[in-house]
PDB file of C-alpha atoms in Angstrom:
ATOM      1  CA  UNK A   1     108.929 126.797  99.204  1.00  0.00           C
ATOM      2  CA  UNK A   2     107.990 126.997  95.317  1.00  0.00           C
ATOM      3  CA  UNK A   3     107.405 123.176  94.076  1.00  0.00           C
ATOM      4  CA  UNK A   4     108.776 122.245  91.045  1.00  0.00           C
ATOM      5  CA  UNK A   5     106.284 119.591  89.549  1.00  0.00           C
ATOM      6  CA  UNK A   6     107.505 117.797  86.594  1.00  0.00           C
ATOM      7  CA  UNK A   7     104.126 116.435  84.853  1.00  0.00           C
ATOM      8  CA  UNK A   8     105.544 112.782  82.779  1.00  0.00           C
ATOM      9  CA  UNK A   9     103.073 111.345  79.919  1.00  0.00           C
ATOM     10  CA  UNK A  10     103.230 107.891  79.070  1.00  0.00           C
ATOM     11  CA  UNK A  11     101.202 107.765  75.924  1.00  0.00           C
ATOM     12  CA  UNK A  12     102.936 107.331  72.204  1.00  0.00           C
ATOM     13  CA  UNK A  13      99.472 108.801  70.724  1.00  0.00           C
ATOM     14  CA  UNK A  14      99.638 112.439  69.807  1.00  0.00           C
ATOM     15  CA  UNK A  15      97.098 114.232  71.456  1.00  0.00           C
ATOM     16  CA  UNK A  16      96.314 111.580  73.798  1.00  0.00           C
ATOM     17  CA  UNK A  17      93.971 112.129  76.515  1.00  0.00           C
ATOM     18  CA  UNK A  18      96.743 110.956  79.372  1.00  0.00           C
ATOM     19  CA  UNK A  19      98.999 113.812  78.340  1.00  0.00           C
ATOM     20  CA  UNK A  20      95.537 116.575  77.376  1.00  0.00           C
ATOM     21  CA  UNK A  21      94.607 115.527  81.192  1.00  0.00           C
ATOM     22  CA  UNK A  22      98.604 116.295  82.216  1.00  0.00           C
ATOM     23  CA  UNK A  23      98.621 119.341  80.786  1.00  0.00           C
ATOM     24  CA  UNK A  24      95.423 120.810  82.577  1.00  0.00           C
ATOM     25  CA  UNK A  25      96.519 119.327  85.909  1.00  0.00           C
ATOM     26  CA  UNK A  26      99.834 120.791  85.015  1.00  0.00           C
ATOM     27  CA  UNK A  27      98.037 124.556  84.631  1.00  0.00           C
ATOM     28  CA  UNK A  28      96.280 123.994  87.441  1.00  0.00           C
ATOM     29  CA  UNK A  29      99.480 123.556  89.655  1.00  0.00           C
ATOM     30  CA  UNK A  30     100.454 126.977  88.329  1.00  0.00           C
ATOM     31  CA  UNK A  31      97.559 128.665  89.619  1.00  0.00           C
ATOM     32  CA  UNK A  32      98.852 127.516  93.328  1.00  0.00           C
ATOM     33  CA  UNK A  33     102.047 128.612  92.756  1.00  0.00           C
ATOM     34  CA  UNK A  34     104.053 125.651  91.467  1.00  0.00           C
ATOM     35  CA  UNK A  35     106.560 125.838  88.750  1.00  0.00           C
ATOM     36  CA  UNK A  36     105.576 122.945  86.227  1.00  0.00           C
ATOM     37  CA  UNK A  37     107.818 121.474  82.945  1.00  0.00           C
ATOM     38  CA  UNK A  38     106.445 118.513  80.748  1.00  0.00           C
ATOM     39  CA  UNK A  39     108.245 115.713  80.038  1.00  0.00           C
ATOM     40  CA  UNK A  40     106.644 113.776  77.398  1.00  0.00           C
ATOM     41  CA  UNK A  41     108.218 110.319  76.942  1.00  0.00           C
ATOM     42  CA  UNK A  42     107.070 109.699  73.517  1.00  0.00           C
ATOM     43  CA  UNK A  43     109.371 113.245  72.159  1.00  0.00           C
ATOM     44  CA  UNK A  44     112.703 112.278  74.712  1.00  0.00           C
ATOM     45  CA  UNK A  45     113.740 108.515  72.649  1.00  0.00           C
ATOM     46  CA  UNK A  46     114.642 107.013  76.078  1.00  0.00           C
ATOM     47  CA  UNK A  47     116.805 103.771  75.916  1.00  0.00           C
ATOM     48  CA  UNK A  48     114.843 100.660  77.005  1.00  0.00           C
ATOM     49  CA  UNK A  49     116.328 100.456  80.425  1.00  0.00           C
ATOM     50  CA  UNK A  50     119.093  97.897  81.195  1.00  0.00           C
ATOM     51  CA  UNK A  51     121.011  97.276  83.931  1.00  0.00           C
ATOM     52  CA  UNK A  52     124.107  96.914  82.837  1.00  0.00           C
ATOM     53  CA  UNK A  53     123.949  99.944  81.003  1.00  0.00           C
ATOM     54  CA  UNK A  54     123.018 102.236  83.366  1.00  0.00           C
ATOM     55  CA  UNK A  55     125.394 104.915  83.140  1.00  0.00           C
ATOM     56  CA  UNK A  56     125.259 104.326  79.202  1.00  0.00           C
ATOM     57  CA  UNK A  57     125.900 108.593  77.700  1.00  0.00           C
ATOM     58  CA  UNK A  58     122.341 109.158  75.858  1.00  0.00           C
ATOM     59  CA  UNK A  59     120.872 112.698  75.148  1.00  0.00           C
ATOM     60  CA  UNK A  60     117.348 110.944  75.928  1.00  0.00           C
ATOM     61  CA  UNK A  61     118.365 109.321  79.103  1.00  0.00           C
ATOM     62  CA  UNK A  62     120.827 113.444  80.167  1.00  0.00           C
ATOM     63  CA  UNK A  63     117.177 115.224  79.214  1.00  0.00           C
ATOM     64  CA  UNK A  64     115.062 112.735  81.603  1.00  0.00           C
ATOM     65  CA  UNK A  65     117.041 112.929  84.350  1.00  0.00           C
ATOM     66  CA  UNK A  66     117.999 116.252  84.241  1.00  0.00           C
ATOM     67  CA  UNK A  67     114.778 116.963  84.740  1.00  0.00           C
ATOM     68  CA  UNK A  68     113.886 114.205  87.413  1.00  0.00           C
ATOM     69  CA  UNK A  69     116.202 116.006  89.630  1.00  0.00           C
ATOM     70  CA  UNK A  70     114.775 118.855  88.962  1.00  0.00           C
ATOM     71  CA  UNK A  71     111.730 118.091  90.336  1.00  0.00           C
ATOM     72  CA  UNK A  72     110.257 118.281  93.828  1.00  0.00           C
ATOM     73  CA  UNK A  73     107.181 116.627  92.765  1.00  0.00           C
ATOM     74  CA  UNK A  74     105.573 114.260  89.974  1.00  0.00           C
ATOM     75  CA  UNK A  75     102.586 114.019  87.664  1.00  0.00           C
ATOM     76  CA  UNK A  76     102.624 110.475  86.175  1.00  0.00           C
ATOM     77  CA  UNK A  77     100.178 110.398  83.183  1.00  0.00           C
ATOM     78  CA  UNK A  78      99.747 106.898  81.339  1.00  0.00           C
ATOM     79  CA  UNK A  79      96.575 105.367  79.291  1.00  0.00           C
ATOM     80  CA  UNK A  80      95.605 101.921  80.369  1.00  0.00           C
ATOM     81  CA  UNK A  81      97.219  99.629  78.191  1.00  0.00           C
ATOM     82  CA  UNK A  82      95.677  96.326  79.102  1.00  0.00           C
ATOM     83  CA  UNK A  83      94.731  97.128  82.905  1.00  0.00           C
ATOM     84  CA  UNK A  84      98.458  98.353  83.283  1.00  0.00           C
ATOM     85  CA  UNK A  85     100.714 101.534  82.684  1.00  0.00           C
ATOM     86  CA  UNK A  86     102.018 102.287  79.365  1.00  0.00           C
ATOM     87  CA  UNK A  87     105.469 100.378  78.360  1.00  0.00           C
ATOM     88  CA  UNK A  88     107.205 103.702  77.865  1.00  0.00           C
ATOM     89  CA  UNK A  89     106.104 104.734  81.645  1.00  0.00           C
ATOM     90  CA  UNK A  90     106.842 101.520  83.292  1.00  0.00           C
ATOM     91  CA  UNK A  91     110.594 102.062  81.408  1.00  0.00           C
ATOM     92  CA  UNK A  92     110.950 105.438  82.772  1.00  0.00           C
ATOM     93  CA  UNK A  93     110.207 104.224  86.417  1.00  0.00           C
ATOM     94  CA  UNK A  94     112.896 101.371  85.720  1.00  0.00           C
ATOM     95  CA  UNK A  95     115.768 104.401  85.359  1.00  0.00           C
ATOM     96  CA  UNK A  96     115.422 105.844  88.947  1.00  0.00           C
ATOM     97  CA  UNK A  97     114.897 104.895  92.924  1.00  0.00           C
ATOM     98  CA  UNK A  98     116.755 107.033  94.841  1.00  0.00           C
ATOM     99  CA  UNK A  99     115.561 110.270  92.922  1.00  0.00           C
ATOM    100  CA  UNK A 100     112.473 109.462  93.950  1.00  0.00           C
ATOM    101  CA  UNK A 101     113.011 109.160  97.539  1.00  0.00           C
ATOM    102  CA  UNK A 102     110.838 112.154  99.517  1.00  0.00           C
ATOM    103  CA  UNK A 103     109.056 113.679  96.449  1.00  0.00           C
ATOM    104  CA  UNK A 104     105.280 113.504  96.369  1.00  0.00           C
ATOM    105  CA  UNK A 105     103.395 111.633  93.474  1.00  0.00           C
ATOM    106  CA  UNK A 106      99.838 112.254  91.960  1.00  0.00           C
ATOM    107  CA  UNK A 107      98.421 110.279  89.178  1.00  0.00           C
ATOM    108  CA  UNK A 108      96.451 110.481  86.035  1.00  0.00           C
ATOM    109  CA  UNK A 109      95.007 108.276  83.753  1.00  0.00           C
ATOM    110  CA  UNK A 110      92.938 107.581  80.069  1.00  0.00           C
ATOM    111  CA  UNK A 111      91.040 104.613  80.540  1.00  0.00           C
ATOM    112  CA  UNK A 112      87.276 103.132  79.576  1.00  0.00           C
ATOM    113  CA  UNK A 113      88.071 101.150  83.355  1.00  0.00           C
ATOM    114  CA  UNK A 114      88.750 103.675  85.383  1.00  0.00           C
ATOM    115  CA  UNK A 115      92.075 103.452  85.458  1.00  0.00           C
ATOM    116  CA  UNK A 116      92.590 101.794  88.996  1.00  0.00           C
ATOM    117  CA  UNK A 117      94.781  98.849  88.513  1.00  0.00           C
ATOM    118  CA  UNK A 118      97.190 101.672  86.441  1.00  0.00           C
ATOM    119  CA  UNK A 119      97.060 103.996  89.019  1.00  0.00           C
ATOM    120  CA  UNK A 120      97.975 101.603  91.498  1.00  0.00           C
ATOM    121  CA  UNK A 121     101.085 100.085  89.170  1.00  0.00           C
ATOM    122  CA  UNK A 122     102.812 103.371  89.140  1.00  0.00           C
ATOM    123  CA  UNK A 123     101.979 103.862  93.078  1.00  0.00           C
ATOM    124  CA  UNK A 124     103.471 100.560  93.802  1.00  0.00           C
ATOM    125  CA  UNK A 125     106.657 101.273  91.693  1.00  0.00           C
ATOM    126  CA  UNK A 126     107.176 104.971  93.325  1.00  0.00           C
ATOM    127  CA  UNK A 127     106.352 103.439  96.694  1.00  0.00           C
ATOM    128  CA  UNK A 128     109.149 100.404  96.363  1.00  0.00           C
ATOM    129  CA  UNK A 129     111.533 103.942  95.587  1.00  0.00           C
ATOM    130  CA  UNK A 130     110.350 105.783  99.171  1.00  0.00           C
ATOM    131  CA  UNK A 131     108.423 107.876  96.978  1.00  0.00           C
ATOM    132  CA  UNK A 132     105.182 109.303  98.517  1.00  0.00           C
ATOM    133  CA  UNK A 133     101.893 109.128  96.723  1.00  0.00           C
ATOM    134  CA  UNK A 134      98.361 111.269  96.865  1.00  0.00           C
ATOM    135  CA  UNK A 135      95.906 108.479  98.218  1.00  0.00           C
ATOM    136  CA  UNK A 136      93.789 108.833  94.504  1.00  0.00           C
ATOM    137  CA  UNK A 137      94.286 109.824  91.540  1.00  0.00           C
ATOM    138  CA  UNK A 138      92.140 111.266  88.113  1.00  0.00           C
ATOM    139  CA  UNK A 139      90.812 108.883  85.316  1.00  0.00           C
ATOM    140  CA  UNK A 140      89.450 110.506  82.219  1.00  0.00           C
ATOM    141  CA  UNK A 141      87.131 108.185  79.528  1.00  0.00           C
ATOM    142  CA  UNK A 142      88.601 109.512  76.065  1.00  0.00           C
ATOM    143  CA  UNK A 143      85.677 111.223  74.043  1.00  0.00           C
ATOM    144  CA  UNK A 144      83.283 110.916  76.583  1.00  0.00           C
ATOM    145  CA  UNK A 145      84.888 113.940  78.902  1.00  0.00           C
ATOM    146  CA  UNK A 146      86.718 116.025  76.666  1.00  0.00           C
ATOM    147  CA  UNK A 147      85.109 117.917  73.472  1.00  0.00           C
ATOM    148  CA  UNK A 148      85.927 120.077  70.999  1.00  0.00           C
ATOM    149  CA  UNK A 149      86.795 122.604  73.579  1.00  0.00           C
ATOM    150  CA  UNK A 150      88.415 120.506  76.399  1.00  0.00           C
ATOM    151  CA  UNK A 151      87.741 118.912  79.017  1.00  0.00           C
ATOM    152  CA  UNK A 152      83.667 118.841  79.424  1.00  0.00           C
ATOM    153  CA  UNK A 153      83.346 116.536  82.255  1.00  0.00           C
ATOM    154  CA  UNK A 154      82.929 118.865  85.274  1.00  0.00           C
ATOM    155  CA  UNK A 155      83.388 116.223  87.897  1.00  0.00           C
ATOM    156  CA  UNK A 156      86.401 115.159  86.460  1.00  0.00           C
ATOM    157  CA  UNK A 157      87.771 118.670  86.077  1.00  0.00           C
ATOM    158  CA  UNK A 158      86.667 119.440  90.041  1.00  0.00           C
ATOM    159  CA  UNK A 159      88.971 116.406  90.918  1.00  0.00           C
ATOM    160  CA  UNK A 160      92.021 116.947  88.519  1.00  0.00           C
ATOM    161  CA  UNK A 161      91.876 120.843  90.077  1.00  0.00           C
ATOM    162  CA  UNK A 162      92.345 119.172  93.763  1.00  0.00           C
ATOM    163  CA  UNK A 163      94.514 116.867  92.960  1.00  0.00           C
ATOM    164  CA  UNK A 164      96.764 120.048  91.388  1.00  0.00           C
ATOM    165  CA  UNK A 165      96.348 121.856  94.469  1.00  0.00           C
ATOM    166  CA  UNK A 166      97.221 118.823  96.519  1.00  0.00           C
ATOM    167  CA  UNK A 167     100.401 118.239  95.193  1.00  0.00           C
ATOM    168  CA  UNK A 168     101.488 121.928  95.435  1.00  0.00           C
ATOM    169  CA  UNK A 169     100.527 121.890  99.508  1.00  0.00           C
ATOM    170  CA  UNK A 170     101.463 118.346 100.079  1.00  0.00           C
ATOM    171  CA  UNK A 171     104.650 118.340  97.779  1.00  0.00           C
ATOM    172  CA  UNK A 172     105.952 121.110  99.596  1.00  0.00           C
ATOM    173  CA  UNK A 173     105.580 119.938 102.785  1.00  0.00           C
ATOM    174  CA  UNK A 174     106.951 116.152 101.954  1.00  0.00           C
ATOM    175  CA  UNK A 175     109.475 118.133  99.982  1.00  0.00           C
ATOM    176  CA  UNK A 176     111.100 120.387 102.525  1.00  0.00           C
ATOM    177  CA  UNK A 177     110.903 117.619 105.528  1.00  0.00           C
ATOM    178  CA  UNK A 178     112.865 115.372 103.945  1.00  0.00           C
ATOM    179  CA  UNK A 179     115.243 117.928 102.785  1.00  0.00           C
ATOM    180  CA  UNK A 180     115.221 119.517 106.339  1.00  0.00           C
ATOM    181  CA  UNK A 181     115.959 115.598 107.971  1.00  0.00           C
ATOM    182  CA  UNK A 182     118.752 115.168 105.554  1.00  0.00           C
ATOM    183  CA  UNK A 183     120.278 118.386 106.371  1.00  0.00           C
ATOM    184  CA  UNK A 184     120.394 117.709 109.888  1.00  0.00           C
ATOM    185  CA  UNK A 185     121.391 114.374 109.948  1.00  0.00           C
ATOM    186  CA  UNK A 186     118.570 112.900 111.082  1.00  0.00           C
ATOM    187  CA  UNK A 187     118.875 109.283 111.781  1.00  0.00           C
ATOM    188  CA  UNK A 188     115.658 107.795 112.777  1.00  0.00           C
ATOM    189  CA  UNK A 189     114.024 108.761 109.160  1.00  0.00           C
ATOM    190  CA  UNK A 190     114.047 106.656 105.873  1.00  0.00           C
ATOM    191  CA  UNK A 191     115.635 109.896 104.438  1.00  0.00           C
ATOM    192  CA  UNK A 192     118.780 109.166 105.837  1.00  0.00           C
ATOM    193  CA  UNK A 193     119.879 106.307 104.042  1.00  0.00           C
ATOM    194  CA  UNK A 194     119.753 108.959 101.247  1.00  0.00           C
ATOM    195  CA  UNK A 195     122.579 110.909 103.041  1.00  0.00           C
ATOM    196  CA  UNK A 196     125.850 111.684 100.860  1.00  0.00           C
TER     197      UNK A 196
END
């Protein structure tokens, strides 16, 4: 199957180094065959999330999850805000569960800590959603790996490239077993609690 791999940036900041590290991981993706679209929070005015507004009618909140069910895969790009995800990310994760459910999950981050408390935020919010995640994820350090022409830190372009072709392979295998367990009523899966 062709993915579809919907890269999501977190950051307000134009330019920011969350959604520059996105974007790469994004082309990357490409090169294996994946069809990618970026969905950058800070351009879409989501709603703050509330419950009791769920099915509120908002072009923001049509655009975002339009394209959530569009994709077969994620790219969750955030800065570290304070050891945690950005609040625009952690608001987008509040909108959906069950679009979630058997779609793979890879994870980037701008942060002068590495990034691993972030990283592990948005994996414990996909996870509570049957979401799958890739077992690591990429952490970028602003001005120190990117220059004037990119991203200059080898090492961390080495990773970001596996972690592209990781979610392609993996994606697509995740991806088309829980579509294949749904379509034939397979009861002795978590995908069929997703059954219609």
């Amino acid at each position: 199957m062709t993915i579809r791999l919907l890269g999501v940036c977190g950051s307000m900041r134009e330019n920011s180094y969350s959604s520059r590290l996105a974007i790469i991981g994004l082309e990357a993706a490409r090169e294996h065959g994946a069809k990618t679209r970026l969905l950058e929070l800070k351009t879409v005015d989501l709603p703050t999330y509330n419950p009791d507004k769920e099915a509120m009618d908002h072009a923001g909140l049509r655009a975002t999850t339009e394209a959530v069910n569009w994709a077969d895969a994620f790219l969750l790009a955030s800065p570290d805000y304070h050891g945690s995800m950005s609040g625009a990310m952690k608001n987008f994760l509040d909108f959906y569960w069950a679009e979630f459910a058997g779609k793979l999950f890879g994870y980037v981050c701008a942060s002068h800590e590495k990034g691993l408390t972030v990283m592990e935020q948005m994996r414990t919010s996909v996870r509570q959603c049957y979401g799958w995640s890739l077992p690591y994820g990429v952490s970028v350090h602003g001005s120190q790996d990117f220059d004037a022409s990119g991203l200059a830190n080898a090492q961390v372009a080495r990773r970001l490239q596996m972690l592209a072709r990781d979610l392609v392979v993996y994606g697509a295998l995740i991806r088309n077993q829980f579509q294949l367990d749904l379509a034939n009523g397979v009861t002795d899966s978590f995908a069929a609690r997703y059954k219609t």
